[in-house]
GROMACS .gro file of C-alpha atoms in nm:
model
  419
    1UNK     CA    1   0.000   0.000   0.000
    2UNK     CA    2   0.167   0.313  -0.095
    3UNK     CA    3   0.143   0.620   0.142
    4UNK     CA    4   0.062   0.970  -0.024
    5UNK     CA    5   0.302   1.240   0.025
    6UNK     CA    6   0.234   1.478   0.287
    7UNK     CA    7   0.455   1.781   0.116
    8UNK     CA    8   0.310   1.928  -0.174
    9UNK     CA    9   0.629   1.970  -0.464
   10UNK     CA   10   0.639   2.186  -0.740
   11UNK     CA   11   0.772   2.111  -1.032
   12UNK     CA   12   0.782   2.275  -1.404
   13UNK     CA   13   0.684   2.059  -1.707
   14UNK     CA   14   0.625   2.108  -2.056
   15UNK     CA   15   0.283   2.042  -2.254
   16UNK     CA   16   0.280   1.995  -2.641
   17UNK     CA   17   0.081   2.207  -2.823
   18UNK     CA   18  -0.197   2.085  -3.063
   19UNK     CA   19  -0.121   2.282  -3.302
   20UNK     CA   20   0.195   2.374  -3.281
   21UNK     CA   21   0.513   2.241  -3.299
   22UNK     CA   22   0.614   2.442  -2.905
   23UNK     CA   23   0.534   2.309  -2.571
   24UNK     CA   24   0.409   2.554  -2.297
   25UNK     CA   25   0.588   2.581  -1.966
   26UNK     CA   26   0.414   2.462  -1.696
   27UNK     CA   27   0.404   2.447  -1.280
   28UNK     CA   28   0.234   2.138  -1.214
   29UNK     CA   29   0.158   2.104  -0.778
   30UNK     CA   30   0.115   1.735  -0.643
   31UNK     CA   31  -0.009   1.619  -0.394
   32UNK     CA   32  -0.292   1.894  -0.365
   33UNK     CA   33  -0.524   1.779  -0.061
   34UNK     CA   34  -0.855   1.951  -0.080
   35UNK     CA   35  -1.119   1.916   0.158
   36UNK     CA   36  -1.386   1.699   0.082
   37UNK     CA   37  -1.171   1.495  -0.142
   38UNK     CA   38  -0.984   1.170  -0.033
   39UNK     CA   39  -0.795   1.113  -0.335
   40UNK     CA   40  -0.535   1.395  -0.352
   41UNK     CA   41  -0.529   1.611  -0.675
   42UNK     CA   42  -0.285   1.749  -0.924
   43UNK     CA   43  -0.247   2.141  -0.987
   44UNK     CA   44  -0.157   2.289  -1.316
   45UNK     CA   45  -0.027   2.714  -1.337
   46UNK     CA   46   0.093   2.779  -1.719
   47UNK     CA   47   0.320   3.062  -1.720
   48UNK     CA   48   0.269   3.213  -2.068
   49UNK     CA   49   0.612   3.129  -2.185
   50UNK     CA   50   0.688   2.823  -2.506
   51UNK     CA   51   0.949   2.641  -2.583
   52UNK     CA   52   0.999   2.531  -2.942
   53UNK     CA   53   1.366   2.350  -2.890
   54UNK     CA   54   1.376   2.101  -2.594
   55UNK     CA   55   1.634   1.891  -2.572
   56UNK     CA   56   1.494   1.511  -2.466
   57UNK     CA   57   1.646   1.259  -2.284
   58UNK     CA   58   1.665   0.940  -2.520
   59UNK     CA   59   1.799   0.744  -2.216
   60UNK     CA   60   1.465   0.811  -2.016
   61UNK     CA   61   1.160   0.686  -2.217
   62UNK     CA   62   0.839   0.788  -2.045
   63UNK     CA   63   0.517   0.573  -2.147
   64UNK     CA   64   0.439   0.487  -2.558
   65UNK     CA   65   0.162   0.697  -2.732
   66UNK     CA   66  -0.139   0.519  -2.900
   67UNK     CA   67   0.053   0.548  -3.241
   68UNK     CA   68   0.317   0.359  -3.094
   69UNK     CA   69   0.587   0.628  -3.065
   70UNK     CA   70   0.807   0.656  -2.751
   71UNK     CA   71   0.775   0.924  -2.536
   72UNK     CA   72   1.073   1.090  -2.363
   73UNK     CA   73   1.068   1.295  -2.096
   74UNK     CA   74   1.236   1.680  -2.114
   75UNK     CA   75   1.613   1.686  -2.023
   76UNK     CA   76   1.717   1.882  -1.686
   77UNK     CA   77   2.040   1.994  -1.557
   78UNK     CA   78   2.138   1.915  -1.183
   79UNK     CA   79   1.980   2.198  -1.096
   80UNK     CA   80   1.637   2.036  -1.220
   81UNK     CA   81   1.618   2.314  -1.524
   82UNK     CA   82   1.455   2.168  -1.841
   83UNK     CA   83   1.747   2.212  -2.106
   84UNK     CA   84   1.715   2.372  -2.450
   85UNK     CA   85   1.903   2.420  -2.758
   86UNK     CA   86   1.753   2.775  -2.803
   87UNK     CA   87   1.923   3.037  -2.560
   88UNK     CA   88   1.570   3.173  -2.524
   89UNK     CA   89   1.371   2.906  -2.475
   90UNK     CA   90   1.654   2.870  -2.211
   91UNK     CA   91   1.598   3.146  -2.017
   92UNK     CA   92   1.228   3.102  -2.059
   93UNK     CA   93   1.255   2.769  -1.833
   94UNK     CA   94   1.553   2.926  -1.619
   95UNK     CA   95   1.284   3.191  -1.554
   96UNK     CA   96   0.995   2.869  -1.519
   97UNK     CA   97   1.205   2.758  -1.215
   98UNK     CA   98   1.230   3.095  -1.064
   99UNK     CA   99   0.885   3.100  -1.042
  100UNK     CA  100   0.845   2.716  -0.925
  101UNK     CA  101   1.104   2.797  -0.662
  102UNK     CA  102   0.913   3.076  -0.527
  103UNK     CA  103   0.545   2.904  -0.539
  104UNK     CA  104   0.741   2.620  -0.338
  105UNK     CA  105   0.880   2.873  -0.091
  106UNK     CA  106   0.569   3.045  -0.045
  107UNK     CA  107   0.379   2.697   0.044
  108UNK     CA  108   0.646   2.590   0.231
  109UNK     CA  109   0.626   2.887   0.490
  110UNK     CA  110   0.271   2.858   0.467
  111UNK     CA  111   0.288   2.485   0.664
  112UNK     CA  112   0.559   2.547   0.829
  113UNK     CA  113   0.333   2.677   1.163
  114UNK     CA  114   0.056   2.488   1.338
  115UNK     CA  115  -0.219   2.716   1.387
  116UNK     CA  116  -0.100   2.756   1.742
  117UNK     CA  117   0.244   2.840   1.607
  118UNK     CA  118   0.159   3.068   1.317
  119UNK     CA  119  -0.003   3.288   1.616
  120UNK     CA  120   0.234   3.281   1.838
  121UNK     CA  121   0.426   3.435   1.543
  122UNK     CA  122   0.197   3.705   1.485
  123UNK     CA  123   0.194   3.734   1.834
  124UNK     CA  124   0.589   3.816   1.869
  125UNK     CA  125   0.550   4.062   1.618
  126UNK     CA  126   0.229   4.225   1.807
  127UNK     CA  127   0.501   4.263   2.074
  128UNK     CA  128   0.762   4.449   1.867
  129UNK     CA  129   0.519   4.762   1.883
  130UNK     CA  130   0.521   5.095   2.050
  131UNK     CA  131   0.255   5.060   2.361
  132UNK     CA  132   0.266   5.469   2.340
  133UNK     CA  133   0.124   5.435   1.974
  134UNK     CA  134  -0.102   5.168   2.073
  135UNK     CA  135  -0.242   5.394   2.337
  136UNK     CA  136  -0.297   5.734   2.153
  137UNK     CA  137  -0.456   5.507   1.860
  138UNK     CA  138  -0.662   5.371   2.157
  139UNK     CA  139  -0.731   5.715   2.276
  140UNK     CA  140  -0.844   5.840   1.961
  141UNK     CA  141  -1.072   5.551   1.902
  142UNK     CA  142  -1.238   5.511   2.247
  143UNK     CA  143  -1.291   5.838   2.313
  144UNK     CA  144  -1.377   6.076   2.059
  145UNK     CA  145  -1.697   6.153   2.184
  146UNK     CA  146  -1.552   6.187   2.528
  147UNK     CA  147  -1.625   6.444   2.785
  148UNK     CA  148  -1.371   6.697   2.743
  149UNK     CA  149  -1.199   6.610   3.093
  150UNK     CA  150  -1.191   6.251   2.976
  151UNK     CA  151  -0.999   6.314   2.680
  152UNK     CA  152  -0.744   6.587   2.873
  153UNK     CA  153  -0.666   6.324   3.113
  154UNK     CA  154  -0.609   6.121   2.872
  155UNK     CA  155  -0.358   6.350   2.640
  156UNK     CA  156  -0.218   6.424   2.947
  157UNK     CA  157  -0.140   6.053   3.011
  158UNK     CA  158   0.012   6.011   2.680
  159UNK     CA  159   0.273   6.319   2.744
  160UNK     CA  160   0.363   6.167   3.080
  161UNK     CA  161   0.438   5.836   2.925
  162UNK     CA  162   0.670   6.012   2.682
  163UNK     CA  163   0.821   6.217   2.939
  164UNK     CA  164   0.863   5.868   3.135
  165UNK     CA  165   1.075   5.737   2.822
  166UNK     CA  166   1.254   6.041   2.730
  167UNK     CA  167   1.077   6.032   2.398
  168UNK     CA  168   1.189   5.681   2.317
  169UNK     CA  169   0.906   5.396   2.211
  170UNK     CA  170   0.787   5.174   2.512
  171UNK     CA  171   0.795   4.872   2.302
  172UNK     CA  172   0.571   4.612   2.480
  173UNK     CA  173   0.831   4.340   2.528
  174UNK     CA  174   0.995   4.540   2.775
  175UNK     CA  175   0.648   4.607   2.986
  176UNK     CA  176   0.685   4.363   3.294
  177UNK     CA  177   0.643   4.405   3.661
  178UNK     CA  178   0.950   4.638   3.775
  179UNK     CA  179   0.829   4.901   3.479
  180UNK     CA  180   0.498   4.956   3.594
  181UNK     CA  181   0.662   4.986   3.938
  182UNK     CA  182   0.934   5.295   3.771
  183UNK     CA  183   0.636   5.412   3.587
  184UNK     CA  184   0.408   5.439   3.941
  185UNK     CA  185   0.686   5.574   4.114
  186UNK     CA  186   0.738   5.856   3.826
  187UNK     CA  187   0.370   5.981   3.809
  188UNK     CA  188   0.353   6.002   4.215
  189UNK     CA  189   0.678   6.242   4.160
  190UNK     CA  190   0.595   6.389   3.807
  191UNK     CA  191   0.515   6.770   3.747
  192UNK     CA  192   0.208   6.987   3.658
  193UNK     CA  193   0.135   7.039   3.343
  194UNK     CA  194   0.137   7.397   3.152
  195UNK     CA  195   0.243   7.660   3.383
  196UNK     CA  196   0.201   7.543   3.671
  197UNK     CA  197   0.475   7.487   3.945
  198UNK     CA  198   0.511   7.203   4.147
  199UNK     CA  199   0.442   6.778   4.154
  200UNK     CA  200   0.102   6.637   4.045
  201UNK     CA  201  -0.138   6.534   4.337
  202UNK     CA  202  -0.146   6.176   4.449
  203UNK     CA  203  -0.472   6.138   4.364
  204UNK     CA  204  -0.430   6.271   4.032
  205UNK     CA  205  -0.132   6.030   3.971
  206UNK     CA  206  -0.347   5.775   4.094
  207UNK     CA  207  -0.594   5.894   3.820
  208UNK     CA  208  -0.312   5.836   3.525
  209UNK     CA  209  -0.208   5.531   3.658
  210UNK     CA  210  -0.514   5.380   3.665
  211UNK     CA  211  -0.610   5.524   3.298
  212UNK     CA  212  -0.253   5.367   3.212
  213UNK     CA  213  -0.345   5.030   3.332
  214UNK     CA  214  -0.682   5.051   3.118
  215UNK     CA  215  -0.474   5.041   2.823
  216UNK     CA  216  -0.256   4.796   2.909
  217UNK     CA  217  -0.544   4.602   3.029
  218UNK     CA  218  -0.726   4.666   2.625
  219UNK     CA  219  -0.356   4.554   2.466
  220UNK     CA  220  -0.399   4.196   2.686
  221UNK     CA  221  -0.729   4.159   2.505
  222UNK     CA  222  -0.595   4.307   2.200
  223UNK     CA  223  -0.306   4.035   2.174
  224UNK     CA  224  -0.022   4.268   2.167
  225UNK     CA  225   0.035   4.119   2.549
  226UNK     CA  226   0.027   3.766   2.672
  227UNK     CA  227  -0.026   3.845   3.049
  228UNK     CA  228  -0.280   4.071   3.181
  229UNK     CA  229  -0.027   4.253   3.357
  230UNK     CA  230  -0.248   4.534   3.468
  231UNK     CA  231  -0.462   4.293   3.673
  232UNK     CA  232  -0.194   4.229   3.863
  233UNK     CA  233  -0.053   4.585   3.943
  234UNK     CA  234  -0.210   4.782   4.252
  235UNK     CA  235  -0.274   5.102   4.229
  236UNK     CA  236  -0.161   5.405   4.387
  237UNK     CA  237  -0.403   5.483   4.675
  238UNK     CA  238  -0.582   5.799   4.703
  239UNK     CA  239  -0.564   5.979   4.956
  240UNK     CA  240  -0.846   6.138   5.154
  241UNK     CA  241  -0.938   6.450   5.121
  242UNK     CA  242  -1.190   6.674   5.218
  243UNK     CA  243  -1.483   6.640   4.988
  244UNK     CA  244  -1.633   7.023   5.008
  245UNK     CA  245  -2.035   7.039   5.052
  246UNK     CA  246  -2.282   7.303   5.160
  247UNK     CA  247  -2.527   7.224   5.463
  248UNK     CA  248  -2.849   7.302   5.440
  249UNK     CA  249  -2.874   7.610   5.589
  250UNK     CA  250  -2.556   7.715   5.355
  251UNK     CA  251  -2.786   7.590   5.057
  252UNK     CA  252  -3.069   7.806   5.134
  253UNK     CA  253  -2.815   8.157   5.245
  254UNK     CA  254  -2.665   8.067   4.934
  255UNK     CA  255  -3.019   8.041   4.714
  256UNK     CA  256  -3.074   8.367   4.861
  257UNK     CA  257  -2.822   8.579   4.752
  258UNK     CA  258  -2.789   8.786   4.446
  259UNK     CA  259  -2.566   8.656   4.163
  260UNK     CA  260  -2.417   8.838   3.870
  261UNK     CA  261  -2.476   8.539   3.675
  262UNK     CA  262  -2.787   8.399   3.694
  263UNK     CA  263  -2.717   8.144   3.454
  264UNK     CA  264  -2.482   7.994   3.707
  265UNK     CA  265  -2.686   8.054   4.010
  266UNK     CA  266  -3.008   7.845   3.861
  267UNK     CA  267  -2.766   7.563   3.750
  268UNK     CA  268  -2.542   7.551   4.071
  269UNK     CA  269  -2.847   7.540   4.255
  270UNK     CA  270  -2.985   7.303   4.003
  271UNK     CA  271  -2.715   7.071   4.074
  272UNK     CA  272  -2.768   7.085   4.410
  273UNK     CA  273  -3.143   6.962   4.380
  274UNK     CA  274  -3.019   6.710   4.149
  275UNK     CA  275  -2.641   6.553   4.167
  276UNK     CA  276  -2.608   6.662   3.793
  277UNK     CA  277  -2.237   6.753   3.689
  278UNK     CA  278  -2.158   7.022   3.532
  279UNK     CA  279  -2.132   6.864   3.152
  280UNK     CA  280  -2.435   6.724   3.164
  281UNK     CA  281  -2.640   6.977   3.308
  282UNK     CA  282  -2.441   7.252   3.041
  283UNK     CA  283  -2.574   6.976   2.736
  284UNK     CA  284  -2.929   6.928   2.893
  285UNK     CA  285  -3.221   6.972   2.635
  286UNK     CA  286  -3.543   7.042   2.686
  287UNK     CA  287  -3.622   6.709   2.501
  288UNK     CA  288  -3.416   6.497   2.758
  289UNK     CA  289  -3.669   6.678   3.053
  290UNK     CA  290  -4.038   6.474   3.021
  291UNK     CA  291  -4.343   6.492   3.276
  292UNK     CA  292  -4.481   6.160   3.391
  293UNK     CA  293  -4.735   6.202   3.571
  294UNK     CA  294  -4.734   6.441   3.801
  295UNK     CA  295  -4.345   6.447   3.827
  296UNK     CA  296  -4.055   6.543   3.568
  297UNK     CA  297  -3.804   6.300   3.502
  298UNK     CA  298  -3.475   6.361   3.277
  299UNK     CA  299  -3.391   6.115   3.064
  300UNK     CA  300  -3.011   6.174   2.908
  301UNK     CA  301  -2.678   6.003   2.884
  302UNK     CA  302  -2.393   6.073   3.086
  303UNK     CA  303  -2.069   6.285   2.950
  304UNK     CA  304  -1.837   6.102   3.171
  305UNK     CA  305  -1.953   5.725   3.173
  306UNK     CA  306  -2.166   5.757   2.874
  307UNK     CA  307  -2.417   5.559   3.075
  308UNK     CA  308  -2.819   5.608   3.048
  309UNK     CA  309  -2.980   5.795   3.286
  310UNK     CA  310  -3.291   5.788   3.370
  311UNK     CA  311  -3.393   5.988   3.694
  312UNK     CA  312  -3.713   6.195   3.867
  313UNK     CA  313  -3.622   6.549   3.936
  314UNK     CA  314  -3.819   6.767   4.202
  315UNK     CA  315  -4.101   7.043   4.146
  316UNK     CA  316  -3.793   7.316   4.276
  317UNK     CA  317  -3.536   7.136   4.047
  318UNK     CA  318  -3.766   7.184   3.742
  319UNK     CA  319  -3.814   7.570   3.808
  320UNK     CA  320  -3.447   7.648   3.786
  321UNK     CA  321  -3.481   7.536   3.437
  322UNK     CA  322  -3.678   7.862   3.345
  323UNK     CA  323  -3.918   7.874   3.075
  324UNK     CA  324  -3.966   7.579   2.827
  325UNK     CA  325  -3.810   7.575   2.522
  326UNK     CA  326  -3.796   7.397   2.196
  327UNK     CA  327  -3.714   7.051   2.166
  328UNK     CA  328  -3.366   7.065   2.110
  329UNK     CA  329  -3.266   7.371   2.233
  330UNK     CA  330  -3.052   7.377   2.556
  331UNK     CA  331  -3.209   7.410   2.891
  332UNK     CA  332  -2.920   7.622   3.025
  333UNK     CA  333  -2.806   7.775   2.745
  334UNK     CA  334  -2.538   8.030   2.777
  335UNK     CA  335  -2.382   7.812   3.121
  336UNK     CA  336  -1.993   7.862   3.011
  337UNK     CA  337  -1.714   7.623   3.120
  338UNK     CA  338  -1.615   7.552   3.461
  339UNK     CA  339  -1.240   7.779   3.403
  340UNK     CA  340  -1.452   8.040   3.305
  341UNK     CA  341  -1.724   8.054   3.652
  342UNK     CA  342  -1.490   7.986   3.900
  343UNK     CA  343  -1.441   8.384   3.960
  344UNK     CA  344  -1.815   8.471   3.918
  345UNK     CA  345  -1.863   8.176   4.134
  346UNK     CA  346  -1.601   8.266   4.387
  347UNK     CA  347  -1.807   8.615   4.430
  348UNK     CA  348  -2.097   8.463   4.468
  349UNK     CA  349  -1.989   8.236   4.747
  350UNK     CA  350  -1.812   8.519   4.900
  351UNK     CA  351  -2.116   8.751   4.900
  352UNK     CA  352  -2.336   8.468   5.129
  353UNK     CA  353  -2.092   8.487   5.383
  354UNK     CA  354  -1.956   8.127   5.310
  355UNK     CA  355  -1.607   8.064   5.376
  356UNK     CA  356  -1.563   7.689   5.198
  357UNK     CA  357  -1.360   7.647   4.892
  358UNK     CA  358  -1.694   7.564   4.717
  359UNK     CA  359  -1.645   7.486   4.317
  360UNK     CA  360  -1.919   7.407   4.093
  361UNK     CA  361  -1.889   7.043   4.142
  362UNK     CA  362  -1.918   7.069   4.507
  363UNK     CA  363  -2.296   7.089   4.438
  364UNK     CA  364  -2.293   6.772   4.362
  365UNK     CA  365  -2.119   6.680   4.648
  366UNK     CA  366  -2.410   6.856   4.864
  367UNK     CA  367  -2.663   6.683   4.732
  368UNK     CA  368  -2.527   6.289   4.803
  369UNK     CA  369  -2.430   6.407   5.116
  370UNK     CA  370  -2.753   6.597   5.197
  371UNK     CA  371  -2.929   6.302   5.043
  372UNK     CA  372  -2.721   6.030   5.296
  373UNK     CA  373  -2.791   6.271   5.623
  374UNK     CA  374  -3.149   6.270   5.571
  375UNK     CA  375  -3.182   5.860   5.537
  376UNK     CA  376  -3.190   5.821   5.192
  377UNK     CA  377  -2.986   5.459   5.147
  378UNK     CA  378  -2.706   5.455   4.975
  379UNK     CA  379  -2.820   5.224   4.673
  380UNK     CA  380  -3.078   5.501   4.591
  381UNK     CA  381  -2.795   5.763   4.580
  382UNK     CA  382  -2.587   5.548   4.412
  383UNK     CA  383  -2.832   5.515   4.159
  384UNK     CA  384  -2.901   5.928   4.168
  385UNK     CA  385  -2.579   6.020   4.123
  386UNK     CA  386  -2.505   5.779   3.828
  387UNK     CA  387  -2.202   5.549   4.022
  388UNK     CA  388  -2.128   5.255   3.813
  389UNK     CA  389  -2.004   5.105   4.170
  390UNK     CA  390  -2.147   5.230   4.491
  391UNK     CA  391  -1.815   5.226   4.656
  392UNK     CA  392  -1.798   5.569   4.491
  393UNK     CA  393  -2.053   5.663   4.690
  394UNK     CA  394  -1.954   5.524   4.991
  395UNK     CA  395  -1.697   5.827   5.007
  396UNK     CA  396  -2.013   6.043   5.056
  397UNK     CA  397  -2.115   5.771   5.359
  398UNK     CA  398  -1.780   5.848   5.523
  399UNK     CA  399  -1.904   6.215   5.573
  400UNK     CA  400  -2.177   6.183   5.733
  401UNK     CA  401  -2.067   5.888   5.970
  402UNK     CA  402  -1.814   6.227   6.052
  403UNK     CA  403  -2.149   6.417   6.162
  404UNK     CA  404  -2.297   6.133   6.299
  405UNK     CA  405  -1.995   6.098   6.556
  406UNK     CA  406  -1.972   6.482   6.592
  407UNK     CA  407  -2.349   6.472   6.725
  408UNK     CA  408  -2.274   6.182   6.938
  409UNK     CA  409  -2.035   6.414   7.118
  410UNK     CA  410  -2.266   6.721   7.100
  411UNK     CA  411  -2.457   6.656   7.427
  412UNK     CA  412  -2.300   6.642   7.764
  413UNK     CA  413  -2.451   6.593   8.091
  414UNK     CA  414  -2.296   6.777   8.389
  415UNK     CA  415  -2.250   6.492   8.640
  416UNK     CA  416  -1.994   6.330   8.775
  417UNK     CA  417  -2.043   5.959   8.690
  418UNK     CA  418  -1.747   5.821   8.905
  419UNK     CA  419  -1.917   5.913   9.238
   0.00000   0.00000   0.00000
């Protein structure tokens, strides 16, 4: 029983003409296995090229034709190259092989991987790249749409990471372990951008890190790493800080005093009454505001997360908006950027008699800490305030266990328990 060859050869042969006294120059492939088909097949590629003088081999009979004639098989050098009287039918089959030799190269290549293999190639290469241009591609792609503070960070990330390699590539066979731990160590010492004087915040180079480790984390599932490296990197820990908020009583001082924006005043106060931030309440439409029922609801995706949300606003919330407008027309039209009501702002806080360092996004921190203090559960505000994890809001929770210990303390009996 004879075993079929595994390897596919190429080979080039001639094929006589019917009408002609030439022979075209063929590549004949064998054994072809197709799918489908047990018996393997034969492959013929003519070239375009003829031969008129071959030069036979008399000593190598092939099979006898009907008519009884012998057939002989084409001469070849040692080199396999059908042989010709004519110098240019001779370079026509010196140019045959060429082309045999590189359809046999090609296929070879082709099986020389397992499917396992051939990707671990393709892998290797994946790791040759630049991480950096990986990550601004990444950028680009992910967030376009962005909020604006989304994409800043994330500029600001990719300058960082440059600064980190003194302009040089971060290829990603070099990212292991101990350069994530140079790289955290860097941002926890690296400086401001622009202007400014002085190191970046921990919390902000927590911030970068963490956006860092997002795109390392996209690469793993991109193939370009084999190990999700940024699972296993900590992060840098934040820091408390004081998380800025107006009581009450501070709300309603504040709701009372005159403004020389009142743009700003109705959405601060808006903000307040509703845990919106700032880009979403500055891209609110009148569309995104419905009634049902007897209460208003706003229905509108988030800048930051980009997440759906669907929430009920109050009666008070619903007059700040002003008077209804079209469809798509903004509800606070004419509410400018945060850098550019921080002064107004500033005034305005100034004039109630407040003393807090109150920005505009401390209105949201009023209301989930206004909303925790009078007993709404954390799950609800959670759900308010648009947290993807309520751990977020469990920062607000710390606050008012704060006021909840500070009240503990507030009464005191004058007795002397000991006696």
């Amino acid at each position: 029983m004879k075993i079929p060859m595994k390897r596919t050869v190429f080979k080039v042969i001639l094929r006589k003409s019917e009408y002609k006294e030439q022979w075209s120059l063929i590549i004949e492939s064998f054994p072809v296995f197709v799918p489908g088909r047990e018996k393997p097949m034969r492959k013929h590629e003519p070239l375009g090229r003829f031969v008129t003088t071959p030069i036979w081999d008399k000593n190598s009979s092939g099979r006898t034709l009907a008519d009884g004639k012998a057939y002989y098989r084409p001469k070849r050098d040692v080199n396999g190259i059908i042989q010709c009287r004519s110098t240019i039918d001779q370079e026509a089959c010196i140019f045959a092989d060429k082309v045999r030799d590189i359809r046999q190269h090609e296929y070879d290549n082709q099986s020389l991987y397992t499917e396992t293999e051939a990707e671990q190639a393709a892998q290797n290469e994946r790791s040759k790249c630049d991480f950096i241009k990986y990550f601004e591609d990444l950028r680009d792609k992910r967030h376009q749409n962005s909020s604006k503070s989304i994409r800043v960070n994330w500029d600001r990330e990719v300058k960082l990471m440059k600064m980190f390699t003194e302009g040089k590539p971060m290829i990603f066979s070099t990212i292991d372990m101990n350069l994530l731990e140079d790289y955290k160590n860097f941002l926890i010492n690296a400086p401001q951008g622009g202007s400014k004087k002085g190191t970046i915040t921990r919390n902000t180079a927590s911030t970068y890190f963490s956006i860092f480790k997002a795109g390392l984390h996209q690469a793993f599932i991109d193939g370009y790493l084999t190990v999700d490296i940024a699972a296993k990197a900590k992060n840098i820990a934040y820091s408390d800080k004081q998380r800025e908020y107006l009581t009450i009583d501070e709300l309603n001082t504040l709701a009372a005093t005159p403004c020389d924006r009142p743009i700003m005043k109705r959405a601060s106060l808006f903000s307040a009454l509703t845990g919106m931030r700032h880009s979403d309440i500055q891209k609110l439409k009148w569309k995104e505001i419905i009634k049902d029922g007897e209460h208003y609801r706003i229905l509108f995706t988030q800048q930051k997360t980009k997440g759906v949300q669907y929430m009920p606003i109050s009666d008070q919330a619903y007059q700040l908006c002003g008077e209804r407008g079209e469809p798509d027309r903004l509800v606070f039209e004419g509410l400018q950027d945060p850098s550019w009501i921080n002064k107004p702002l500033e005034r305005w806080i100034k004039a109630a008699g407040i003393t807090k360092h109150i920005t505009f996004h401390c209105f949201r921190h009023t209301y989930a800490t206004l909303q925790l203090t009078n007993g709404t559960d954390i799950y609800t505000v959670s759900k308010m305030l648009g947290h993807t994890k309520v751990t977020t809001t469990q920062i607000y929770a710390k606050i008012v266990d704060e006021k909840k210990e500070q009240a503990a303390d507030t009464i005191v009996i004058a007795t002397d328990f000991t006696t």
